[in-house]
Short mmCIF file of C-alpha atoms and ligand atoms in Angstrom, two decimals:
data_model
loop_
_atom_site.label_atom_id
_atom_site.label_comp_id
_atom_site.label_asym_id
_atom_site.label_seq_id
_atom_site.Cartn_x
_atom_site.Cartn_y
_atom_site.Cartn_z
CA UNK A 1 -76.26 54.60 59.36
CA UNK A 2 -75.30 51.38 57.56
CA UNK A 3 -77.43 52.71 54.36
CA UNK A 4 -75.25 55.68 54.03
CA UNK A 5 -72.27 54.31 54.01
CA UNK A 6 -70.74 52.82 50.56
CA UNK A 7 -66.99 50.85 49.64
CA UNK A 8 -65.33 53.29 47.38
CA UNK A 9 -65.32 52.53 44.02
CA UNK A 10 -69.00 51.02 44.24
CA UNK A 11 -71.76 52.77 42.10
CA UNK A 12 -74.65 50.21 41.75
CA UNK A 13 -76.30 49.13 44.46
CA UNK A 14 -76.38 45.31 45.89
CA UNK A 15 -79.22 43.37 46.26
CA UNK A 16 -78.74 43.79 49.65
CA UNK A 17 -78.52 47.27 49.86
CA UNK A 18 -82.07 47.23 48.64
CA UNK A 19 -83.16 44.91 51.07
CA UNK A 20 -81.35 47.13 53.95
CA UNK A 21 -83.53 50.21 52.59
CA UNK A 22 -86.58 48.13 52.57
CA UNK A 23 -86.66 46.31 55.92
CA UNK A 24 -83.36 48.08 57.59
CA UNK A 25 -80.30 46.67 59.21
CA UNK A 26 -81.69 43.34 60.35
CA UNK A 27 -80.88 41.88 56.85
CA UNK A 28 -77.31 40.80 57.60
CA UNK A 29 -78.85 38.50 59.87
CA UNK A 30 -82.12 37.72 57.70
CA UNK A 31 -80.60 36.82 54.35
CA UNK A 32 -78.75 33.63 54.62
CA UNK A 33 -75.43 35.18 54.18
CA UNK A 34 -73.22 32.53 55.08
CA UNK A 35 -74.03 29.62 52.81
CA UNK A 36 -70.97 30.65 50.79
CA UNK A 37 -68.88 30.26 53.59
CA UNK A 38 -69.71 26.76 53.56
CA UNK A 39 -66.78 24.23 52.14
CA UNK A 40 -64.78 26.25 53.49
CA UNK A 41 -62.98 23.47 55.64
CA UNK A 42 -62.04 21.84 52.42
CA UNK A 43 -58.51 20.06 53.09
CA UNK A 44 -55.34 19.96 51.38
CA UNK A 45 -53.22 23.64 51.51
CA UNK A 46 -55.99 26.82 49.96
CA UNK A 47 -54.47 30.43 49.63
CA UNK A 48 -56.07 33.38 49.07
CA UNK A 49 -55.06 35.45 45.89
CA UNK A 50 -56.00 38.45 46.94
CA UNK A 51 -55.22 38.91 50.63
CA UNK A 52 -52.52 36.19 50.49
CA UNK A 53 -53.47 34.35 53.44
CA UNK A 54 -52.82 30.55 53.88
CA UNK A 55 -54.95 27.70 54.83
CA UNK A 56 -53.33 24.29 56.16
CA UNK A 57 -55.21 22.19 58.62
CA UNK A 58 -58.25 24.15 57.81
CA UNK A 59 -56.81 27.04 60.06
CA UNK A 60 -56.18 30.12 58.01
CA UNK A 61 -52.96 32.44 58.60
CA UNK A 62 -50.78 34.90 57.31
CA UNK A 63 -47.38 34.08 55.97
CA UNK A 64 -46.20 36.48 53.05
CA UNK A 65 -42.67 34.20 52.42
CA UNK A 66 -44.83 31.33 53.00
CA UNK A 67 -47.61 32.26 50.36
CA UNK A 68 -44.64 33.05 47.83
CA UNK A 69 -43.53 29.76 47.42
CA UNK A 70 -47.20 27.82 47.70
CA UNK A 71 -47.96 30.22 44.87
CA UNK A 72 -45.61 28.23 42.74
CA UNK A 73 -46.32 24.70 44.36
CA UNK A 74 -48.14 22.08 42.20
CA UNK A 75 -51.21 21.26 43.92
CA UNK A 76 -51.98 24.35 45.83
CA UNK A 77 -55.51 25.38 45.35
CA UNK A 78 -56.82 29.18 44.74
CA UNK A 79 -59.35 29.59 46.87
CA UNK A 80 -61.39 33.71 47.96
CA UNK A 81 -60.83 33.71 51.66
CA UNK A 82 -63.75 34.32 54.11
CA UNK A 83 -62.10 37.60 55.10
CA UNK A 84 -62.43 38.45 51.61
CA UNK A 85 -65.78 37.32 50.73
CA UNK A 86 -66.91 38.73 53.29
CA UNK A 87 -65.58 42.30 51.89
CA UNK A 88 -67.54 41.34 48.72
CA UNK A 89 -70.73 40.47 49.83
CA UNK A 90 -70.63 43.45 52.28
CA UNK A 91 -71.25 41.71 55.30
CA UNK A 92 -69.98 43.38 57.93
CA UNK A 93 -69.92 42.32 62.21
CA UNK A 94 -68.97 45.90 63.33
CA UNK A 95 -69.71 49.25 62.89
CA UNK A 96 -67.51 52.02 64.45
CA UNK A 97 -68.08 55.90 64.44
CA UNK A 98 -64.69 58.17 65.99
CA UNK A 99 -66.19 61.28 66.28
CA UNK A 100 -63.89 64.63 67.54
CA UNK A 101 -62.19 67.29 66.68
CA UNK A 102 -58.80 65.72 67.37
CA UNK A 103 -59.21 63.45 64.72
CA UNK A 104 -58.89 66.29 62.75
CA UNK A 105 -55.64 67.52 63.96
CA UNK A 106 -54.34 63.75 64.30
CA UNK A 107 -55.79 62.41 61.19
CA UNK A 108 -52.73 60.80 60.32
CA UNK A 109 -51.90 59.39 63.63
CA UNK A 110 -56.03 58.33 63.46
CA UNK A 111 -55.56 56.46 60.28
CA UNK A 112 -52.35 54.59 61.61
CA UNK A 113 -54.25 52.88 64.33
CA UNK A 114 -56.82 52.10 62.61
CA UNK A 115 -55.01 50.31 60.00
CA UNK A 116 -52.11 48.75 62.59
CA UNK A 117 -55.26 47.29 64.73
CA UNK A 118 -56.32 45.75 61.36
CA UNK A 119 -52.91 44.07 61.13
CA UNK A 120 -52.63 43.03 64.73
CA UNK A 121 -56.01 41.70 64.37
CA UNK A 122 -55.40 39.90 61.15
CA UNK A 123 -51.97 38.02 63.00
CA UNK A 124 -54.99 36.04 64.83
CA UNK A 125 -57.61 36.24 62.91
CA UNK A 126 -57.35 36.87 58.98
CA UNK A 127 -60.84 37.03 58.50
CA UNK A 128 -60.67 40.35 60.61
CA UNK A 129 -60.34 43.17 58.43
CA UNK A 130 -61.55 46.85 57.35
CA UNK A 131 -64.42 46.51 55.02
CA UNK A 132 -64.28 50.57 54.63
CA UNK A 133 -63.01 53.76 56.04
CA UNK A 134 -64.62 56.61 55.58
CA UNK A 135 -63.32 59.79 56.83
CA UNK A 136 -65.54 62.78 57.58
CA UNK A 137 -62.74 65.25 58.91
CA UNK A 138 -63.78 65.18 62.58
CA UNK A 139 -65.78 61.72 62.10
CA UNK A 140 -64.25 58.89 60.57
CA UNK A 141 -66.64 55.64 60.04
CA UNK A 142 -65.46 52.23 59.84
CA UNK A 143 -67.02 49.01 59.11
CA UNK A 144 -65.67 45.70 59.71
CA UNK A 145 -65.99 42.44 58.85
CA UNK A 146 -65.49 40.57 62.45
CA UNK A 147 -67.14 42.41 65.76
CA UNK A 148 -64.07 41.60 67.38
CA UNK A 149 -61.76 44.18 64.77
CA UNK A 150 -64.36 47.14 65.79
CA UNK A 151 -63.92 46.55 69.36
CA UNK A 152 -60.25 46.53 69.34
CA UNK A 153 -60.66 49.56 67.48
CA UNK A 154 -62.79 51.67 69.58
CA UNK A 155 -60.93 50.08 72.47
CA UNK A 156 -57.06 51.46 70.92
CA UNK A 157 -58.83 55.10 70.55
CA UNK A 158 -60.06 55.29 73.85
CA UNK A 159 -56.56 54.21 75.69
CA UNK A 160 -54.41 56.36 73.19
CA UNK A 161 -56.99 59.43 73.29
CA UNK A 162 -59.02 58.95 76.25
CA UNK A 163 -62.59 59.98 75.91
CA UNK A 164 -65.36 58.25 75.94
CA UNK A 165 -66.31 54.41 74.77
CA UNK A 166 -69.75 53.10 73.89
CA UNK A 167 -69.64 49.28 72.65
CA UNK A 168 -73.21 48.21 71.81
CA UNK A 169 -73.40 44.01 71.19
CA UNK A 170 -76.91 43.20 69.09
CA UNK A 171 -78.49 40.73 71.64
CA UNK A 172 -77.88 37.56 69.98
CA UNK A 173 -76.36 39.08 66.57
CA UNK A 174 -72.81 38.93 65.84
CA UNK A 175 -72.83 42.76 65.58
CA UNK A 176 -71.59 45.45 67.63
CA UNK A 177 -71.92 49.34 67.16
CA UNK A 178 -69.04 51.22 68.73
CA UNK A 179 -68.88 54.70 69.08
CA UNK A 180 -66.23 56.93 70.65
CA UNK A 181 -66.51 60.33 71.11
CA UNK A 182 -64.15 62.96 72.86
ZN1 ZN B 201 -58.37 36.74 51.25
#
């Protein structure tokens, strides 16, 4: 399912989209995807440019007002979040398919919880974020970039719409497929 789905605006393939059609799924875990995360505990005060988070203390968090003025501070380093990195090297922790024909009738409603569990996600975590949302008409598909976003996800449809739930962890991946279905 992974292979199929693309970011918008992407036309050439990754190297690890070839690598997922050769030996499947398994190479998010195979490829050693998170050496660029390393150095990220670097000290001093990082934001992020394009998602605007903030880093003091090595904890990163979400401050719009607060990014506005480190912008313009002297010594404030530019530094690509993990949230974001993890957007552009496509690595993604969750997978979730919504599949009925409500979501076709409620699209907008659909579309609004998907993107306010994205912000109530980020408040704790900024790394948690939508990597891509495709929608289908009666199937929307969502990947994420923290397994903890697609649960909350799958979790909000199933208490607003009822239904049914399937959360899937990989045993000893940081990976979960969710599907709901109604
Ligand atoms: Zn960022």
């Amino acid at each position: 399912m992974l292979q199929g789905l693309h970011l918008p605006g992407r036309t050439r393939p990754t190297a690890r989209d070839v690598y997922r059609s050769e030996i499947g799924e398994r190479v998010d875990w195979l490829l050693p995807q998170h050496k660029w995360e390393k150095g990220k505990d670097r000290p001093g005060i990082l934001i992020c440019p394009r998602c605007h988070a903030i880093s003091t203390q090595k904890r990163w968090f979400l401050d719009e007002d607060r990014y506005q003025q480190l912008r313009a501070t002297p010594g404030v380093q530019f530094v690509i979040c993990t949230g974001c990195r993890r957007i552009e090297h496509q690595v993604y922790e969750g997978i979730v398919q919504l599949r009925s024909p409500l979501l076709l009738a409620n699209k907008r409603q659909a579309m609004a919880l998907i993107h306010h569990e994205e912000d109530k996600a980020r408040r704790t975590n900024p790394f948690s974020r939508l990597a891509s949302v495709v929608d289908h008409g009666a199937t929307i598909d969502i990947l994420t970039t923290t397994y903890w976003l697609a649960e909350r996800i799958g979790k909000a449809f199933h208490k607003s719409f009822k239904g049914s739930l399937d959360l899937q962890r990989l045993p000893n991946e940081r990976f979960v497929r969710v599907r709901w279905e109604r």
